PDB file of C-alpha atoms and ligand atoms in Angstrom:
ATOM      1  CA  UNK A 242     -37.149 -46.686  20.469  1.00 92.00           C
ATOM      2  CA  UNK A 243     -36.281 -50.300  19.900  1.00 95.00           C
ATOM      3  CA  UNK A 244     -32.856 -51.407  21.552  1.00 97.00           C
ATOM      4  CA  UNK A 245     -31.926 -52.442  18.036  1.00 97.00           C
ATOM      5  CA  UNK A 246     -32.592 -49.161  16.014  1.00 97.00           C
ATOM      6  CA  UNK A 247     -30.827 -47.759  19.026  1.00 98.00           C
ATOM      7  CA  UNK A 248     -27.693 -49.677  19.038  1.00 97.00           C
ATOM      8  CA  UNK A 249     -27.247 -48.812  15.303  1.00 98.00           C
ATOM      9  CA  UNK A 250     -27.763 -44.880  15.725  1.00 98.00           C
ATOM     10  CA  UNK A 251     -24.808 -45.658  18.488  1.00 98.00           C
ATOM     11  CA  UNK A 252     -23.053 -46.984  16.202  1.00 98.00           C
ATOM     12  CA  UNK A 253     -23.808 -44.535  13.811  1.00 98.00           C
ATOM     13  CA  UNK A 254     -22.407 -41.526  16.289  1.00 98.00           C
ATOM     14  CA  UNK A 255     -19.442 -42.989  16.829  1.00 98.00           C
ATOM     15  CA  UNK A 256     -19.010 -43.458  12.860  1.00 98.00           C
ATOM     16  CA  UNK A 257     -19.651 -39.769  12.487  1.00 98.00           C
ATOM     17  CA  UNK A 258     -16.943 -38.767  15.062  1.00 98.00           C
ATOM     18  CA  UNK A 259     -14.776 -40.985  13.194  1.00 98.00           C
ATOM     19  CA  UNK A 260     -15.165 -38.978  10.130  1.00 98.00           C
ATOM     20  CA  UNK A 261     -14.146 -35.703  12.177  1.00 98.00           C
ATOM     21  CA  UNK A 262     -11.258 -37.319  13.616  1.00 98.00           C
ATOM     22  CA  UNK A 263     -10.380 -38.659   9.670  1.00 98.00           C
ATOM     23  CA  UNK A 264     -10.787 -35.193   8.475  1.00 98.00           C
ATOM     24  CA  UNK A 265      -9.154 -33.435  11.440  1.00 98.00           C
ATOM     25  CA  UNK A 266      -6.298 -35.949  10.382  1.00 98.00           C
ATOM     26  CA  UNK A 267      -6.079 -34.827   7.003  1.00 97.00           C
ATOM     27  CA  UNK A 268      -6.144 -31.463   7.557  1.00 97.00           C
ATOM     28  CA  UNK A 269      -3.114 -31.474   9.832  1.00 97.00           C
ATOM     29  CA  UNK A 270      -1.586 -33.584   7.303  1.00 96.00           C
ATOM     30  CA  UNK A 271      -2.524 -30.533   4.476  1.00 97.00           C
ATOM     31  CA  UNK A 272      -1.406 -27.572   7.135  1.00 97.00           C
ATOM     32  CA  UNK A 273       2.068 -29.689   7.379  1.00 97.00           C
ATOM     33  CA  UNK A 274       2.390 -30.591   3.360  1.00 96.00           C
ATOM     34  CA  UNK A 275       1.807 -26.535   3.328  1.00 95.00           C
ATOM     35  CA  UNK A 276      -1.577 -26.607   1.809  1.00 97.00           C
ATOM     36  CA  UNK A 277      -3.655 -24.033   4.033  1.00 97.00           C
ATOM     37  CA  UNK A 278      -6.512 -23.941   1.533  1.00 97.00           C
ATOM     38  CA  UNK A 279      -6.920 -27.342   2.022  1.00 97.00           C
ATOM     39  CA  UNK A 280      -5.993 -27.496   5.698  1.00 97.00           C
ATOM     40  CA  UNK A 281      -9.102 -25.164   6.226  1.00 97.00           C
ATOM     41  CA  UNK A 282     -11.215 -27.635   4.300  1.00 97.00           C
ATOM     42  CA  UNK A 283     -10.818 -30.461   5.848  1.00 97.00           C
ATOM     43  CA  UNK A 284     -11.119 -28.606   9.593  1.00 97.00           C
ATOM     44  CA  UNK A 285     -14.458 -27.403   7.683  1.00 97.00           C
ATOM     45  CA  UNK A 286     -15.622 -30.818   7.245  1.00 97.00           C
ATOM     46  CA  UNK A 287     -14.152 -32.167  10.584  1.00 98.00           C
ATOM     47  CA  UNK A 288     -16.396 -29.461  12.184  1.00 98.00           C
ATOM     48  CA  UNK A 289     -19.267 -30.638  10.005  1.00 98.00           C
ATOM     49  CA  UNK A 290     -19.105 -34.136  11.315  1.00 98.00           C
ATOM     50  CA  UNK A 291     -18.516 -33.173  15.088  1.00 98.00           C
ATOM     51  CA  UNK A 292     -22.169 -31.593  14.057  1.00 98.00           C
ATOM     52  CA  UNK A 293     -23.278 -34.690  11.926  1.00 98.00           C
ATOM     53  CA  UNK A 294     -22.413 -36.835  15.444  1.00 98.00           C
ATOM     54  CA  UNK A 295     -24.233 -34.669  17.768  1.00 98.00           C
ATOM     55  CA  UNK A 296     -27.310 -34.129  15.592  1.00 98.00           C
ATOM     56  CA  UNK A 297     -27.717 -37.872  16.360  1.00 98.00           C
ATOM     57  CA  UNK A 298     -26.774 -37.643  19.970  1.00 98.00           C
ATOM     58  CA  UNK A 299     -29.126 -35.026  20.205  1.00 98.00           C
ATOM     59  CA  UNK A 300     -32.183 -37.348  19.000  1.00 98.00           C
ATOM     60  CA  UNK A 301     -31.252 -40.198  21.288  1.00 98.00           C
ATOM     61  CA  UNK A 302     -31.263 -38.187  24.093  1.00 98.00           C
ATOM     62  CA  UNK A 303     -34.584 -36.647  23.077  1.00 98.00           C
ATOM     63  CA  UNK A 304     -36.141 -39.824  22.693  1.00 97.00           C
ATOM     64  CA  UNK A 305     -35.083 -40.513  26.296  1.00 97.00           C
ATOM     65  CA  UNK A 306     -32.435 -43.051  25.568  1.00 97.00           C
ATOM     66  CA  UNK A 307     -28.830 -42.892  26.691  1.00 96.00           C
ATOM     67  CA  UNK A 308     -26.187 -43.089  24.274  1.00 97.00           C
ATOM     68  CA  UNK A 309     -22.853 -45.114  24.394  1.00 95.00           C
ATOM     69  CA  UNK A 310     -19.929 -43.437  23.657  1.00 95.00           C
ATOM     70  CA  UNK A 311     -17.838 -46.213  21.910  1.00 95.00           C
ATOM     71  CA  UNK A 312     -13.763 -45.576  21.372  1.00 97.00           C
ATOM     72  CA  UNK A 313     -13.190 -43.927  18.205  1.00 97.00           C
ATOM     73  CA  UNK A 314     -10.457 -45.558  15.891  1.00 97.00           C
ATOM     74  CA  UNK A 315      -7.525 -43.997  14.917  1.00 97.00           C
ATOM     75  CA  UNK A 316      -7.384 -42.120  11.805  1.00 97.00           C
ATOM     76  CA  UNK A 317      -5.280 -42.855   8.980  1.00 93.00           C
ATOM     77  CA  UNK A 318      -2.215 -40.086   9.134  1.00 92.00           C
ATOM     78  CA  UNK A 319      -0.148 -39.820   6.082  1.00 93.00           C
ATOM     79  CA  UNK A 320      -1.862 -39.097   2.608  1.00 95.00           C
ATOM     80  CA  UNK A 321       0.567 -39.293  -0.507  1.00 92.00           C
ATOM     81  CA  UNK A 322      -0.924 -35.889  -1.901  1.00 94.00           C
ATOM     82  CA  UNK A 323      -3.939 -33.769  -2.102  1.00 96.00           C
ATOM     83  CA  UNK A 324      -5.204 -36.073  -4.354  1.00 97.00           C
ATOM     84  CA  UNK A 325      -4.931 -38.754  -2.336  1.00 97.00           C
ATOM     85  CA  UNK A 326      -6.752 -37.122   0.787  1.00 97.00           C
ATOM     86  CA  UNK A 327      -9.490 -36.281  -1.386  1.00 97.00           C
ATOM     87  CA  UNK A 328     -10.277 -39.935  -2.463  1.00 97.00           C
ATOM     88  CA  UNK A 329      -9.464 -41.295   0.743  1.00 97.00           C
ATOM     89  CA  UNK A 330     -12.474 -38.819   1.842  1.00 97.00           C
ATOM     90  CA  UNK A 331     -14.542 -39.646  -1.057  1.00 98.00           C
ATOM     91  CA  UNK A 332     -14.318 -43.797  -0.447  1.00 98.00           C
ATOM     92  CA  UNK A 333     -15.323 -42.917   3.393  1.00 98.00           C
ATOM     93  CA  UNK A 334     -18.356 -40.928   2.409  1.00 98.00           C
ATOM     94  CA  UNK A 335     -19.532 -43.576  -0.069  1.00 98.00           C
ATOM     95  CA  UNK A 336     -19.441 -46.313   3.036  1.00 98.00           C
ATOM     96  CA  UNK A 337     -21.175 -43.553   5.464  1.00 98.00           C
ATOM     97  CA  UNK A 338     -23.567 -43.812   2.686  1.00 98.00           C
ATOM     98  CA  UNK A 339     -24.207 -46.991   2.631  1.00 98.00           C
ATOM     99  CA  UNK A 340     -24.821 -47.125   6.422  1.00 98.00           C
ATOM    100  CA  UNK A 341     -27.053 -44.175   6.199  1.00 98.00           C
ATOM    101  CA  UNK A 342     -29.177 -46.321   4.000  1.00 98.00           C
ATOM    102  CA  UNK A 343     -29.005 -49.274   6.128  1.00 98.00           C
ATOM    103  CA  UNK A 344     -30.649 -47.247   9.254  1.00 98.00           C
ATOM    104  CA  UNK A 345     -33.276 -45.708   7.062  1.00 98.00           C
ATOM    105  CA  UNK A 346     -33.793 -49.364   6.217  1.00 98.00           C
ATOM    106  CA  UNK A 347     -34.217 -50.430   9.749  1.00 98.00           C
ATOM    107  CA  UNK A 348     -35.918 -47.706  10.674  1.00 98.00           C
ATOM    108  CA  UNK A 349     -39.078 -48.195   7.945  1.00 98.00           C
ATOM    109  CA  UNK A 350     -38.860 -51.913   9.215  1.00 97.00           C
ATOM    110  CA  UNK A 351     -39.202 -50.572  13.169  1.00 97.00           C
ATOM    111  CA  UNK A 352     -41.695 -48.432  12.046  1.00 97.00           C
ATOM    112  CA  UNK A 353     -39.691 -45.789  13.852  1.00 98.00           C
ATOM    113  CA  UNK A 354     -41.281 -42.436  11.990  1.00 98.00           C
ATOM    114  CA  UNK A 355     -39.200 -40.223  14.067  1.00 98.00           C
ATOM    115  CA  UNK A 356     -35.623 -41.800  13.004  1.00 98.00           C
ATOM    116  CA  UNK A 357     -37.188 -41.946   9.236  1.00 98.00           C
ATOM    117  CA  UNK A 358     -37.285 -38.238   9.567  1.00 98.00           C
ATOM    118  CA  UNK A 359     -34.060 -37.708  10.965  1.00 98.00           C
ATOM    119  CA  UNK A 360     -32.295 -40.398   8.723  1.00 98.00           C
ATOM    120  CA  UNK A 361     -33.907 -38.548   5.969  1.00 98.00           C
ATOM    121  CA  UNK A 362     -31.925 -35.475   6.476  1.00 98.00           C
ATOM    122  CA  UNK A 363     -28.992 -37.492   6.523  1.00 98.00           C
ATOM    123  CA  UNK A 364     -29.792 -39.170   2.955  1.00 98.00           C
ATOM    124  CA  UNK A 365     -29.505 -36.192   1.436  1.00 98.00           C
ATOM    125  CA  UNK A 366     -26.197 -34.755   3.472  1.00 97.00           C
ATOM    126  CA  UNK A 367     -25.075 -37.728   1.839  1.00 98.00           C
ATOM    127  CA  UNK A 368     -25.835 -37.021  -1.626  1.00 98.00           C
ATOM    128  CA  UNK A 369     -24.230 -32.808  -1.125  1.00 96.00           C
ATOM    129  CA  UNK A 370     -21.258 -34.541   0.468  1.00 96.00           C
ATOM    130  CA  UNK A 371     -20.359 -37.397  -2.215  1.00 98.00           C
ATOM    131  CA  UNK A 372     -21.459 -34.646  -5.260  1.00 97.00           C
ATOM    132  CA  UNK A 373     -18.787 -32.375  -3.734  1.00 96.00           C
ATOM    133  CA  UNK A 374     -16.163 -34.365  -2.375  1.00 97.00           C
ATOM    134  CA  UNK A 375     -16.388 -36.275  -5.331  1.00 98.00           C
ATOM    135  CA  UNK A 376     -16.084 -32.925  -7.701  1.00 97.00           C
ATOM    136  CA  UNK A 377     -12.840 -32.138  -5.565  1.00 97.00           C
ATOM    137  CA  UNK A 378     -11.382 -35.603  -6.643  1.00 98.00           C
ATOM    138  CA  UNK A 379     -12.100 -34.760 -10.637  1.00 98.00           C
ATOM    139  CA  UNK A 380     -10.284 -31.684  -9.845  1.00 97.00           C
ATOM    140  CA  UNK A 381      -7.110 -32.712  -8.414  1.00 97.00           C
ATOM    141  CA  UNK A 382      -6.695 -35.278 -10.972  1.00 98.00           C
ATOM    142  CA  UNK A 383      -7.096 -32.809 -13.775  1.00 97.00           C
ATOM    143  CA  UNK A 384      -4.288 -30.622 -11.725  1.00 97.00           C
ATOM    144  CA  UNK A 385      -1.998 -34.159 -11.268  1.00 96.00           C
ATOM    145  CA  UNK A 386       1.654 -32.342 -10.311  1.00 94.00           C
ATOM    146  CA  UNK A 387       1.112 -29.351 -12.048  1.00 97.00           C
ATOM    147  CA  UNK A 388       2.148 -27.085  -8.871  1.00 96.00           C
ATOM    148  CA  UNK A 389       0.522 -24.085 -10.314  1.00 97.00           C
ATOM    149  CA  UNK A 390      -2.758 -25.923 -10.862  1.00 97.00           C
ATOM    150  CA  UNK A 391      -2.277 -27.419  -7.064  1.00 97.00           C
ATOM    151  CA  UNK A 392      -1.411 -23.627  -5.588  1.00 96.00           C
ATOM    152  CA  UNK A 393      -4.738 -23.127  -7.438  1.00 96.00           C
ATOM    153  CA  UNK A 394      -6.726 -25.222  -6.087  1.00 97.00           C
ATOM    154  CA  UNK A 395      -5.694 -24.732  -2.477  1.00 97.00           C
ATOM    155  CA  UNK A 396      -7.071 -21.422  -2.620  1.00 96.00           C
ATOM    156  CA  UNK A 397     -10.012 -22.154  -4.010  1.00 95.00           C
ATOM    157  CA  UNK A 398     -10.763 -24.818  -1.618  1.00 95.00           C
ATOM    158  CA  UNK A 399      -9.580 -22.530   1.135  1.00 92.00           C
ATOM    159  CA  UNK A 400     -13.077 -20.482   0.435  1.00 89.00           C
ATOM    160  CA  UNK A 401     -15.181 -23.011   1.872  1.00 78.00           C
ATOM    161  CA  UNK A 402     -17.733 -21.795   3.803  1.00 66.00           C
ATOM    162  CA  UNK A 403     -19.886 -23.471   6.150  1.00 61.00           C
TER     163      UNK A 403
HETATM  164 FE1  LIG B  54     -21.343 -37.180   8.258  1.00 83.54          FE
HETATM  165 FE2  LIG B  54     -19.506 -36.897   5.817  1.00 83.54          FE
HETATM  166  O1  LIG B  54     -20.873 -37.785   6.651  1.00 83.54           O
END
């Protein structure tokens, strides 16, 4: 693998542990605010990205590279509201996106074929994740402060399954 593709998939790991950590934030913010439902969503996701991160640690390793743990920012703490965690999540996944896109990119000019398939499963992870992150942000802005709409919600949310 070229040093290049391979600094970017680095860079890439450390953006997915990022997202756990940003998620793992949130839902210690929900399980405080007294949200459970939501608390066990965002743990959900958190473990999703912990997965996201090693799929691509995984791949490096296979391809006989070493990878490079980088420090992991911190996560923002305080949300204003469900509502607020939601979009915070939403505007993240939308930039994951757009770096998702930018490896596939480099990979098709590296002619790396093994990364294109990899970075193709990602593509469309990206495309479940905005659809229903994004759904969840239409749905807590319908609820607004309505608490019974909120209580709701929570429990819906708290049905997520992996
Ligand atoms: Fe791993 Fe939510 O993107």
């Amino acid at each position: 693998m070229k040093q290049s593709l391979l600094n970017t998939l680095n860079e890439q790991v450390n953006r997915e542990f990022y997202s756990a950590y940003l998620y793992r934030s949130a839902a210690s913010f929900m399980a405080s605010e007294n949200f459970p439902g939501i608390s066990d969503w965002m743990m959900a996701q958190s473990e999703e990205e912990t997965e996201h991160a090693e799929k691509i640690v995984k791949f490096i390793e296979d391809r006989g590279s070493r990878v490079s743990f980088l420090a992991i920012d911190a996560p923002e703490a305080d949300f204003n509201s469900p509502l607020d965690a939601f979009e915070t999540s939403f505007k993240h996944e939308k930039f994951i996106t757009g770096e998702i896109n930018k490896l596939f990119a480099q990979s098709v000019k590296e002619k790396d074929y093994a990364a294109q398939v990899l970075l193709q499963w990602f593509v469309e992870e990206q495309v479940e994740e905005e659809a229903a992150v994004g759904l969840l942000v239409e749905k807590f802005r319908l609820a607004g402060d309505n608490s019974a709409a909120l209580l709701m919600l929570d429990s819906e949310v708290g049905t997520r399954k992996n």
